[in-house]
Each structure stands twice: as structure tokens, then as C-alpha cells.
XYZ file of C-alpha atoms in Angstrom:
593
model
C -0.034 -0.019 -0.082
C 1.219 3.686 -0.807
C 0.740 5.104 2.516
C 1.178 8.388 1.204
C -2.001 8.304 -0.605
C -3.882 7.375 2.684
C -2.986 10.565 4.291
C -1.497 9.327 7.621
C -3.358 11.252 10.274
C -2.288 11.705 13.857
C -4.568 11.537 16.876
C -6.003 14.623 18.048
C -4.657 16.266 21.289
C -7.503 16.660 23.514
C -5.565 18.890 25.868
C -4.834 21.311 23.045
C -8.113 23.073 22.832
C -8.906 26.560 21.781
C -12.220 26.664 23.731
C -12.924 24.494 26.697
C -15.203 21.557 26.065
C -18.073 23.129 27.932
C -18.235 25.765 25.618
C -18.068 23.785 22.500
C -21.221 23.049 20.468
C -23.009 19.456 20.642
C -23.387 17.885 17.372
C -26.180 15.795 15.991
C -26.055 14.553 12.516
C -29.019 12.829 10.946
C -28.515 10.991 7.681
C -31.543 9.108 6.107
C -31.341 6.091 3.650
C -32.263 6.163 -0.041
C -34.282 9.499 0.529
C -33.992 11.597 -2.486
C -33.810 15.507 -2.753
C -37.631 15.551 -3.848
C -38.733 13.476 -0.970
C -39.419 16.402 1.088
C -42.542 18.986 0.980
C -40.182 21.822 1.309
C -38.836 20.640 -2.056
C -42.146 20.857 -3.634
C -43.362 16.987 -3.537
C -46.891 16.890 -4.581
C -48.085 14.182 -2.346
C -45.791 13.588 0.689
C -45.971 16.178 3.657
C -43.018 16.462 5.860
C -43.652 19.262 8.220
C -40.903 18.586 10.995
C -38.113 18.565 8.389
C -39.732 21.601 6.727
C -39.445 23.259 10.028
C -35.864 22.355 10.266
C -35.392 23.617 6.673
C -36.753 26.951 7.672
C -34.653 27.279 10.476
C -31.355 26.219 8.687
C -28.800 27.254 6.337
C -29.125 25.127 3.063
C -26.566 24.209 0.612
C -28.535 23.758 -2.513
C -25.867 22.221 -4.715
C -24.637 19.408 -2.134
C -23.437 16.244 -3.431
C -22.798 12.595 -2.280
C -22.081 9.203 -3.973
C -25.111 7.634 -5.629
C -24.657 4.636 -3.217
C -24.771 4.069 0.481
C -21.175 3.175 1.729
C -19.175 5.351 -0.389
C -21.209 8.237 0.745
C -20.713 7.317 4.416
C -17.154 6.798 4.187
C -16.745 10.135 2.815
C -18.653 11.529 5.575
C -16.979 9.752 8.213
C -13.393 10.634 6.899
C -13.483 13.670 4.639
C -11.669 11.485 2.111
C -12.898 10.313 -1.141
C -14.238 6.579 -1.274
C -11.324 5.561 -3.835
C -8.851 6.455 -1.074
C -10.699 5.362 2.164
C -11.603 1.796 1.010
C -15.232 1.831 1.244
C -16.431 1.891 -2.365
C -19.163 -0.528 -2.556
C -22.212 -1.653 -0.618
C -21.186 -5.356 -0.565
C -19.040 -7.569 -2.626
C -16.101 -7.513 -0.173
C -15.506 -3.641 -0.900
C -17.352 -1.955 1.999
C -14.691 -1.511 4.902
C -13.228 1.528 5.827
C -9.481 1.658 6.214
C -8.598 1.360 9.818
C -5.432 3.541 9.376
C -7.959 6.495 8.744
C -9.381 8.206 11.998
C -13.309 8.734 11.706
C -15.518 11.736 12.582
C -15.976 9.892 15.906
C -12.443 9.674 16.604
C -11.876 13.326 16.052
C -14.831 14.147 18.422
C -13.838 11.643 21.022
C -10.359 12.704 21.126
C -11.461 16.353 21.624
C -13.235 15.290 24.825
C -16.782 14.548 23.176
C -19.000 11.623 24.180
C -19.661 9.572 20.776
C -22.903 7.577 19.869
C -24.101 5.955 16.731
C -27.751 4.845 16.400
C -28.650 3.148 13.246
C -26.816 2.107 10.158
C -22.967 1.717 9.829
C -22.292 -0.027 6.738
C -18.527 0.456 6.802
C -17.477 -2.858 7.699
C -19.440 -5.848 9.263
C -16.692 -7.753 10.822
C -13.521 -7.029 12.914
C -11.816 -4.839 12.894
C -14.353 -2.368 11.390
C -17.178 -2.216 13.763
C -18.390 1.281 14.633
C -17.448 0.646 18.385
C -13.854 0.082 17.485
C -13.950 3.473 15.351
C -14.553 6.104 17.786
C -18.074 5.586 18.858
C -18.333 5.048 22.813
C -22.021 4.180 22.494
C -23.404 2.033 19.580
C -26.561 0.535 18.470
C -26.471 -0.553 15.081
C -26.950 -3.352 12.482
C -24.771 -4.731 9.865
C -24.488 -4.291 5.971
C -27.034 -2.252 3.995
C -30.365 -2.716 5.435
C -32.215 -4.653 7.983
C -32.728 -8.109 7.055
C -29.412 -8.275 5.219
C -27.294 -11.374 5.222
C -25.215 -10.650 8.223
C -28.247 -8.994 10.199
C -29.930 -10.939 12.799
C -32.085 -13.705 11.190
C -35.733 -12.681 10.678
C -35.252 -8.989 11.784
C -38.245 -7.121 10.125
C -38.033 -3.596 11.138
C -40.134 -4.144 14.246
C -38.919 -5.694 17.415
C -35.529 -6.361 16.045
C -32.317 -7.541 17.325
C -29.535 -4.948 17.115
C -25.887 -4.811 18.191
C -25.474 -2.635 21.319
C -21.777 -2.150 22.324
C -20.927 -5.189 20.817
C -23.465 -7.520 22.070
C -26.981 -8.522 20.252
C -29.869 -7.046 22.062
C -33.536 -7.057 21.090
C -35.345 -3.914 21.043
C -39.149 -3.150 21.067
C -40.827 -1.076 18.563
C -40.178 0.173 14.884
C -36.795 0.618 13.779
C -36.831 4.567 13.156
C -38.546 4.915 16.696
C -36.047 2.822 18.267
C -32.930 4.648 16.887
C -34.278 7.904 17.573
C -35.557 7.052 21.085
C -32.086 5.556 21.732
C -30.342 8.685 20.572
C -32.621 10.908 22.554
C -32.116 8.953 25.728
C -28.073 8.911 25.216
C -28.177 12.622 24.572
C -30.435 13.294 27.825
C -27.598 11.388 29.876
C -24.762 13.053 27.898
C -26.171 16.391 28.796
C -25.964 15.956 32.503
C -22.127 15.459 32.275
C -19.612 18.403 31.494
C -18.793 16.833 28.161
C -20.375 17.926 25.009
C -21.654 15.117 22.659
C -21.632 13.995 19.000
C -24.777 11.872 18.198
C -24.709 10.219 14.722
C -28.260 9.189 13.725
C -27.847 7.363 10.491
C -31.525 5.991 10.108
C -32.174 3.105 7.783
C -35.426 4.289 6.540
C -36.748 4.491 3.695
C -34.366 1.918 2.362
C -36.108 -1.297 1.151
C -37.766 -3.463 2.184
C -40.583 -1.154 2.624
C -42.010 -1.658 5.989
C -43.789 1.116 8.035
C -46.095 1.412 10.943
C -49.772 0.875 9.898
C -50.824 4.382 10.822
C -48.359 6.164 8.466
C -49.383 3.636 5.739
C -52.988 4.452 6.018
C -52.203 8.064 5.906
C -50.309 7.733 2.825
C -52.810 5.626 1.066
C -55.476 8.378 1.663
C -52.863 11.002 0.480
C -52.035 9.033 -2.815
C -55.881 8.556 -3.443
C -56.165 12.153 -3.496
C -53.122 12.872 -5.785
C -52.369 12.373 -9.442
C -50.754 9.021 -8.807
C -54.047 7.439 -7.794
C -53.969 5.304 -10.907
C -50.474 3.835 -10.531
C -50.238 0.015 -11.135
C -51.139 -1.691 -7.932
C -47.740 -3.136 -7.028
C -46.092 0.182 -7.816
C -48.728 2.316 -5.923
C -48.206 -0.118 -2.678
C -44.761 -0.008 -2.921
C -44.585 3.879 -3.084
C -46.960 4.017 -0.496
C -44.904 2.000 1.979
C -41.898 3.996 1.005
C -43.624 7.464 1.702
C -45.021 6.117 4.772
C -41.405 5.541 5.992
C -40.504 8.927 5.419
C -43.574 10.094 7.299
C -42.232 8.221 10.384
C -38.950 9.743 9.758
C -40.536 13.280 9.717
C -42.257 12.397 13.029
C -39.245 11.359 14.681
C -37.268 14.609 13.538
C -40.053 16.467 15.230
C -39.500 14.472 18.482
C -35.793 15.285 18.194
C -36.358 18.896 17.625
C -38.959 19.239 20.531
C -36.659 17.306 22.910
C -33.744 19.899 22.117
C -36.096 22.795 22.609
C -37.634 21.383 25.737
C -34.346 20.739 27.494
C -32.445 24.031 26.352
C -29.999 22.100 24.266
C -31.103 23.575 20.736
C -29.333 26.809 20.964
C -25.858 25.366 21.448
C -26.440 22.066 19.118
C -25.302 21.848 15.571
C -28.225 19.925 14.194
C -27.694 18.556 10.387
C -30.150 16.839 8.176
C -29.000 15.004 5.000
C -29.246 11.966 3.019
C -26.856 9.286 1.525
C -27.783 9.187 -1.995
C -30.642 9.701 -4.568
C -34.009 8.375 -3.914
C -35.260 4.943 -5.077
C -38.662 6.455 -6.047
C -37.878 9.099 -8.619
C -40.542 8.695 -11.300
C -43.292 10.209 -9.575
C -41.514 13.259 -8.408
C -37.584 14.131 -8.731
C -37.555 17.952 -8.129
C -36.801 18.683 -11.609
C -33.871 16.330 -12.018
C -32.913 13.010 -13.892
C -31.551 10.027 -12.056
C -31.766 8.058 -8.945
C -29.734 5.917 -6.552
C -26.766 4.168 -8.251
C -27.052 6.578 -11.141
C -24.530 9.348 -12.132
C -27.336 11.724 -13.402
C -27.800 14.598 -11.208
C -30.852 12.861 -8.819
C -28.315 10.181 -8.201
C -26.196 12.238 -5.985
C -27.512 15.686 -5.332
C -29.203 15.289 -1.699
C -30.542 17.804 0.902
C -28.133 19.235 3.301
C -29.799 21.515 6.294
C -27.602 22.858 9.221
C -28.928 24.657 12.117
C -26.863 26.261 15.124
C -29.079 29.004 16.844
C -26.064 30.263 18.777
C -23.397 29.694 16.283
C -23.334 33.345 14.691
C -24.216 31.962 11.338
C -26.897 34.387 10.516
C -30.138 34.140 9.219
C -31.433 30.873 7.359
C -30.834 31.305 3.826
C -29.730 29.096 0.641
C -26.158 28.826 -0.329
C -25.284 28.231 -3.843
C -21.978 26.626 -5.147
C -20.534 22.949 -5.335
C -20.375 21.368 -1.830
C -19.959 17.598 -1.122
C -20.200 15.057 1.755
C -16.171 15.077 2.197
C -16.681 18.757 3.256
C -18.852 17.889 6.399
C -15.780 16.665 8.767
C -13.560 19.432 8.023
C -16.429 21.824 8.508
C -17.489 20.439 11.889
C -13.813 20.518 12.878
C -13.744 24.255 12.012
C -17.154 25.039 13.629
C -16.492 23.002 17.033
C -12.918 24.433 17.344
C -11.315 20.629 17.218
C -7.740 20.546 17.561
C -5.206 18.282 15.819
C -1.383 18.175 16.371
C -1.018 18.459 12.565
C -3.379 19.509 10.041
C -5.248 16.435 8.707
C -5.296 16.267 4.826
C -8.853 15.983 3.648
C -10.444 15.822 0.092
C -13.178 18.003 1.266
C -12.943 21.597 2.670
C -14.136 23.444 5.719
C -17.206 25.423 4.886
C -17.166 27.250 8.296
C -16.189 30.588 6.783
C -18.964 30.093 4.376
C -21.541 29.534 7.166
C -20.019 32.509 8.962
C -20.656 34.847 5.914
C -16.960 35.387 5.576
C -16.543 33.916 2.341
C -18.427 32.357 -0.622
C -18.040 28.524 -1.626
C -15.035 28.650 -3.797
C -15.153 27.917 -7.366
C -14.079 24.058 -7.620
C -14.328 20.848 -9.647
C -15.520 17.835 -8.000
C -15.199 14.104 -8.917
C -17.776 11.302 -8.203
C -16.823 7.495 -8.587
C -17.649 4.425 -6.925
C -17.685 0.682 -7.211
C -20.813 -0.629 -8.797
C -22.984 -3.663 -7.668
C -22.169 -6.991 -9.429
C -25.769 -8.026 -9.472
C -25.485 -10.576 -12.330
C -22.043 -12.233 -11.307
C -22.257 -15.514 -10.039
C -18.367 -15.834 -9.681
C -15.600 -13.172 -9.278
C -14.338 -11.901 -12.358
C -12.030 -9.028 -13.210
C -14.650 -7.682 -15.529
C -17.079 -7.307 -12.190
C -18.512 -4.055 -12.063
C -17.254 -3.817 -8.452
C -13.913 -3.116 -9.810
C -13.500 0.735 -10.023
C -12.892 2.281 -13.362
C -11.901 5.883 -14.530
C -15.055 6.301 -16.914
C -17.418 5.256 -14.020
C -17.162 9.099 -12.925
C -19.019 12.136 -12.995
C -17.227 15.371 -12.905
C -18.973 18.570 -11.792
C -17.794 22.129 -12.418
C -20.276 25.140 -11.774
C -23.363 23.813 -13.659
C -21.370 21.518 -16.028
C -21.508 17.556 -15.779
C -19.094 15.224 -17.610
C -20.574 11.736 -17.391
C -18.592 8.717 -18.136
C -15.958 10.907 -19.683
C -18.045 10.979 -22.605
C -21.216 13.023 -22.408
C -21.209 16.844 -21.240
C -24.212 18.508 -19.729
C -25.060 21.919 -18.934
C -27.659 22.188 -16.048
C -28.630 25.726 -16.719
C -30.083 24.964 -20.187
C -30.659 21.364 -19.565
C -31.573 20.334 -15.908
C -32.828 16.839 -17.191
C -29.390 16.045 -18.828
C -30.893 15.071 -21.997
C -28.895 16.868 -24.530
C -25.089 15.668 -24.850
C -23.014 18.969 -25.856
C -19.573 17.381 -25.631
C -19.000 18.333 -29.367
C -20.159 22.018 -28.731
C -17.950 22.862 -25.899
C -14.537 20.935 -26.446
C -12.800 23.340 -24.087
C -15.144 22.633 -21.163
C -15.031 19.033 -21.832
C -11.140 19.087 -22.001
C -10.814 20.828 -18.532
C -12.872 18.278 -17.026
C -11.384 15.395 -18.470
C -8.002 16.738 -17.416
C -9.413 16.947 -13.888
C -10.535 13.270 -14.136
C -7.217 12.284 -15.487
C -5.395 14.015 -12.708
C -7.605 12.438 -9.997
C -7.534 8.986 -11.460
C -3.775 9.142 -11.498
C -3.973 9.739 -7.721
C -6.225 7.207 -6.787
C -5.799 4.294 -9.332
C -3.372 2.508 -7.087
C -5.575 2.048 -4.270
C -9.195 2.310 -5.317
C -9.536 -1.395 -6.036
C -7.480 -2.514 -2.890
C -9.913 -4.575 -0.756
C -9.538 -4.691 3.022
C -9.339 -8.020 4.674
C -11.426 -9.501 7.302
C -9.603 -10.603 10.393
C -9.862 -13.880 12.175
C -8.251 -15.265 15.255
C -7.779 -11.902 16.841
C -7.990 -12.104 20.763
C -10.535 -9.249 20.490
C -12.868 -11.226 17.929
C -12.795 -14.731 18.345
C -14.934 -16.624 17.317
C -16.535 -14.833 14.514
C -18.738 -15.013 11.439
C -18.063 -14.517 7.992
C -20.882 -14.108 5.384
C -21.527 -13.594 1.784
C -21.613 -9.898 1.803
C -17.787 -10.370 2.094
C -17.578 -12.471 -1.060
C -15.113 -10.578 -3.400
C -16.867 -9.118 -6.501
C -20.068 -11.075 -6.291
C -23.212 -9.724 -4.553
C -25.433 -11.740 -2.440
C -26.272 -9.527 0.676
C -30.043 -10.114 1.439
C -31.757 -12.886 3.411
C -34.448 -13.200 0.728
C -31.328 -14.255 -1.529
C -30.452 -16.961 1.071
C -34.013 -18.053 1.340
C -34.071 -18.339 -2.407
C -30.883 -20.262 -2.551
C -29.061 -18.090 -4.962
C -26.563 -20.173 -6.837
C -23.542 -18.012 -6.348
C -20.096 -18.250 -4.925
C -16.864 -16.538 -4.453
C -13.977 -16.324 -1.821
C -13.171 -14.367 1.222
C -10.149 -12.075 1.617
C -8.974 -12.684 5.107
C -5.893 -12.102 7.530
C -5.027 -14.467 9.932
C -4.148 -12.445 13.210
C -2.526 -15.177 15.219
C -1.235 -18.757 14.088
C -2.856 -21.774 15.312
C -5.771 -24.315 14.794
C -8.844 -23.173 13.427
C -12.117 -24.569 13.123
C -14.609 -23.508 10.236
C -18.258 -24.459 10.410
C -19.934 -23.876 6.907
C -23.572 -23.142 7.003
C -26.465 -22.130 4.648
C -28.505 -20.733 7.499
C -27.171 -18.546 10.488
C -27.041 -20.571 13.720
C -29.981 -18.483 15.107
C -32.086 -19.938 12.257
C -31.330 -23.500 13.597
C -32.316 -25.129 10.192
C -30.607 -28.052 8.216
C -28.567 -27.299 5.267
C -31.338 -28.858 2.985
C -34.285 -27.348 4.835
C -37.113 -25.472 3.074
C -38.571 -22.877 5.688
C -41.406 -20.729 4.838
C -40.813 -18.719 1.783
C -37.672 -20.530 1.423
C -36.164 -22.891 -1.433
C -34.658 -26.247 -0.342
C -31.336 -26.966 -1.920
C -29.942 -30.661 -2.439
C -27.246 -30.166 -0.358
C -25.384 -33.524 0.012
C -21.556 -32.610 0.376
C -19.192 -29.576 1.123
C -15.856 -28.511 -0.131
C -13.437 -26.228 1.776
C -10.425 -24.534 0.373
C -7.713 -22.560 2.494
C -3.976 -22.261 2.288
C -3.641 -24.005 -0.864
C -5.424 -27.079 0.237
C -9.070 -28.351 -0.820
C -11.039 -30.815 1.254
C -14.197 -32.387 0.816
C -16.976 -33.889 3.153
C -20.187 -35.998 2.673
C -23.052 -34.807 4.665
C -25.630 -36.890 6.346
C -29.433 -36.124 5.807
C -30.304 -33.280 8.287
C -26.855 -31.815 8.749
C -26.917 -28.108 9.759
C -23.154 -27.535 9.003
C -19.982 -29.157 7.576
C -17.062 -28.713 9.888
C -13.377 -28.313 8.797
C -10.203 -27.783 10.742
C -6.882 -26.356 9.647
C -3.647 -25.096 11.143
C -2.872 -21.666 9.849
C 0.152 -19.376 10.034
C -0.459 -15.601 10.483
C -0.833 -13.530 7.349
C -3.015 -12.948 4.456
C -4.990 -15.995 2.841
C -7.903 -16.237 0.774
C -10.898 -18.885 1.562
C -13.212 -20.578 -0.595
C -16.252 -22.984 0.195
C -18.762 -24.943 -1.793
C -21.868 -26.809 -1.195
C -22.524 -29.829 -3.554
C -25.241 -31.906 -4.714
C -25.127 -35.594 -4.465
C -23.261 -35.986 -7.685
C -20.619 -33.452 -6.572
C -21.738 -30.718 -8.651
C -21.767 -27.207 -7.081
C -24.845 -25.351 -5.932
C -23.514 -22.582 -4.123
C -20.971 -21.339 -1.520
C -21.478 -21.303 2.282
C -23.507 -18.120 2.864
C -22.109 -18.218 6.618
C -18.898 -19.589 8.155
C -18.402 -19.570 11.834
C -14.727 -19.338 12.600
C -12.998 -20.062 15.820
C -9.217 -20.206 16.749
C -9.179 -23.172 19.123
């Protein structure tokens, strides 16, 4: 690894503060999941009402040309580090490419090292296994679930948004209630306790809604059914209308909880010296019905895939009146901005790919004229086995370059948003000077990141800090299988795990189709599930392939191996009675004996 490209950052010196910790503002950062720019009534939505977020909008400074990546993990990694996804390791939602480099401090590290209490409540999505857990990345309090959504492969089996089991400070714990309510209530209770201490707090509230599957409380579903029945969308195809109803119902529940949070801050007197931020991680998943005059949605390079809301409120921060601020801003700017606003101190200036917007917020400067690059790893949805042609391999032309109102898409299409907001007219032949300028920026950027963009981070097994542990198919390299629904369907896919052995020794590997808590035989067919004719298993590690026949009713195939410390790849197969491969083990429980 070229360490210079990873911007070695030193820990913050908590004793070198320009302000006392009691004077420093608290910070609450709310990020919703898959909610687009148009999914707010303050942005003109014709059917959805979000009065509580609208209240925050009216009291906030709004960056109106603010951009993320069109997919969850890259946006979240950039938020936490201020560094481009191609440099920080978290480039994809799955496929072995989600884990944030441990060499990089996170936003929580910066706050904790400056005397803040830190907590996360909701979706992490920057590494499901050791050593990438949020409780190891600066968060002193953590209530979270793994991977991209509740009911993902590594999530507790059977979680369905209501009365689920989450990970609380490293231990599985059952919570009662709807997910958005649970995470918000947990954050409020933690903030209330933190406020009684002499420390400021940083609360990260990355809500999982409205990410699919679309489950919402019945009261909100009925509310949106009535609203859609009176709207221009009453005639939508029934399945599409039902999905839209539940999607919008999830946002209504978010809005209700934002209101609860704001009311709590006002009632307790915390509002005045608390920086409250609302934003989202990418474009929406439902954009055909309304998209605020943009083209594109989640996973797409069009404007609607990466331009999202960003509201910031700090009543006692001398930020001036609520207002819109134009100019290109990005998610990598948030961390350096908060460092500036909160007076956080570092022994050496960290190198970010974003900039501090604190002077802009204080009215002392304008957003600078800048050129931004957005790029990320795509989901290899149709790949059954790993391949160097997988979409999960980042490529230079998988980018959009932004300058003023110009957009260079895939290094071959140029759009002028001032005259063509829907990006329908490719004008690259009419503006060769603009195209050349943006192409040069892309070339320079890619030359800096190409050596690290596709470097995966290993899962570490055998550490004293995480033994035993569970590997899962979300970490298969360059193959996508990340939903419990796909496990139920017995998807015929396979790949390998990129691992590092922490300590030499004898290891036990328990290969399963189902997680232990499901307590099912390998060939079982649970409700809504598909039986697989599993009769044997194969296991490959350290250059050796072993086979095992399985008895009917077997729940697992167990192999042992003596391993040296260091990097390895691990591969598994479940076979039928003729020895033909069916799929890989979706779960492997690993224990250093």
C-alpha cells in the first residue's frame, strides 16, 4: 500500500483546545437512507408532507448544490473521513468492498479525542466484521445493524423492522418497536444522559429508512394511502402504488421522529448550542413520480443520483439568518467543516479531500469555484463468480465530474444544467474546451487514486478481540449476495473471502447455509424458502481443498486447519449428491481453538 495516498493522520490532542469542552457545541448528524432530494414537501413534493423537516429547513442554512455518491457505503465513508471513497476503501455496498481503512480516523475519533461523548444509532455500513465495527472506530455508544439494510445477510435472522435484534456495544440485544422509533429514542435517551455530564456530545443518527424492504407502521401506511388516493398518482399500477405508499410512509415516520428530536432539544434547552444537520446518503429509489426537476436516482450518475438535501442549524453559532447557499459542496466537506465550527484541535493539519465550509457558514466567504469527481464501485448483480470484469472493480470512466453547472458523465457526455436540467442533450461536441478541462481533472484525480481504489480490506480472523466470529456472503469478493431473501431463495452464487489470520494456530470453520439462530438443516425449506439438495461440502484454504459428505439433516459442515499468521483466501462449496456445485456457504463460523 502506498501510505502517502492514505494521508496518515495523527490522533487529536485533547488537551490543546482553543475552547473549553463546555463551550463547544454539541453535534447531531441525521442521515436518512435512500431518501431523494424530492422526497420532502419543502422541495415541492406533490403528495408527501414533511412538516417537521420543513420546520428544520426554515430554521437552517441550506447548501443547494450539495453532492454525495449515488450509493450508501461510499457516501458514508466519505462523511466519516472527509476522504474520497477511492482512497478510504469503502467503495461498494457489498462484494467485499465496504470496509473503511482502519488507518484513517473517523469523525467519531476526532470528536472523542477532543473530549466529546460519541454515539451512533442506526446504520453503519462501513464494515460488518472485525476490525471495522463502529465501537472500534471512535463511537463510545453504539446501537447498529450490519450491512446495507435490516434483513441483510449478516443481520440477525428474521429482523423485519419491528421488535428487532441489533448490536448494542458489541452484544446482540432485542429492542421493542419500529426501527426508526428505536434508533431515535435511543439517541434521545443517550443525549439526555450525556447532557448531564460536563462533556459535549456528538450523536450520529443514520436512520435505515426508507431503504427497502418497505415496512412502515400501519398508521403511516393508512395516512399515505389516503394522500395518494387524492393525488395524481392514484391510478398507478397496484404493486407500484403499494411500494410507493410504503416508501412514503417510512418517510412520514422519519418526519415524526425528527419532530420528536427537535422538540426534545427545545424542551431541554439544548437546541441553542447544538449543531443539527439533516442530510441523506444518495438519491431516492422512487423518482419517477417526482424528482424535483432532476434526472436520475440511486446508483446513477445523473444529478438525481447524487444531489441531496443538506440543512444545518446552530442558533448560537453566529451563522446569520436561515438562507440558501449556492456553489458546489460535497459530503467530504462535512468533517472539516465540523472541525472548524467546533474548534477541534489536531497536532498536525489533517489532509482531507473536502474543505471546511465554516467561513462560508459564518458569512466570511463564498463557496470556492471548484471541480469535483464522483466515482464508486458498482453492484455486480448478475455475476455468479468473481471476475476481473465485475462492475465492482472501479474504473476511471465510471465517474461524473462537476464544475459549476457542467457535468461530464462517464468521460463521454457533457451536460449544461442551466439549459438542460434533465441532462437530455449531450453537448460535448459543442464545448470542447469545457470537456477538456473536466477530462483533465478526471485524469489527474484517477492518476492519484488508481493504485488504491480497488485494494480490498481483509477480514481479520483469530484476533483475541474477535474470536469466534462469522464470515458471510456480503464479504465475498466481487459477487453480490447480501439479502436474507437471497439466502431463502438459495441463490446459486459463490466467491472467496479475503482474510488475514491474526495469530497462528488451529482453526475451526463451520460452513452453513443458514445462521445458527435460524437453527435449520442445510437442505431445509423454511416458509418462503427454497430447499437445496446439499449432500456435500468442500473447503479450500492455504492451498488445500478438502471434501466432506453430509448426512441428511446436517446443519453444518465442519473443517479444521492449522494456519500461519498472514493473508489468505478462503473458498467454500456446497455440492449435490453428484458432486456438482450448488453455491458457496453463505455463513462460516470461525474459531481459533
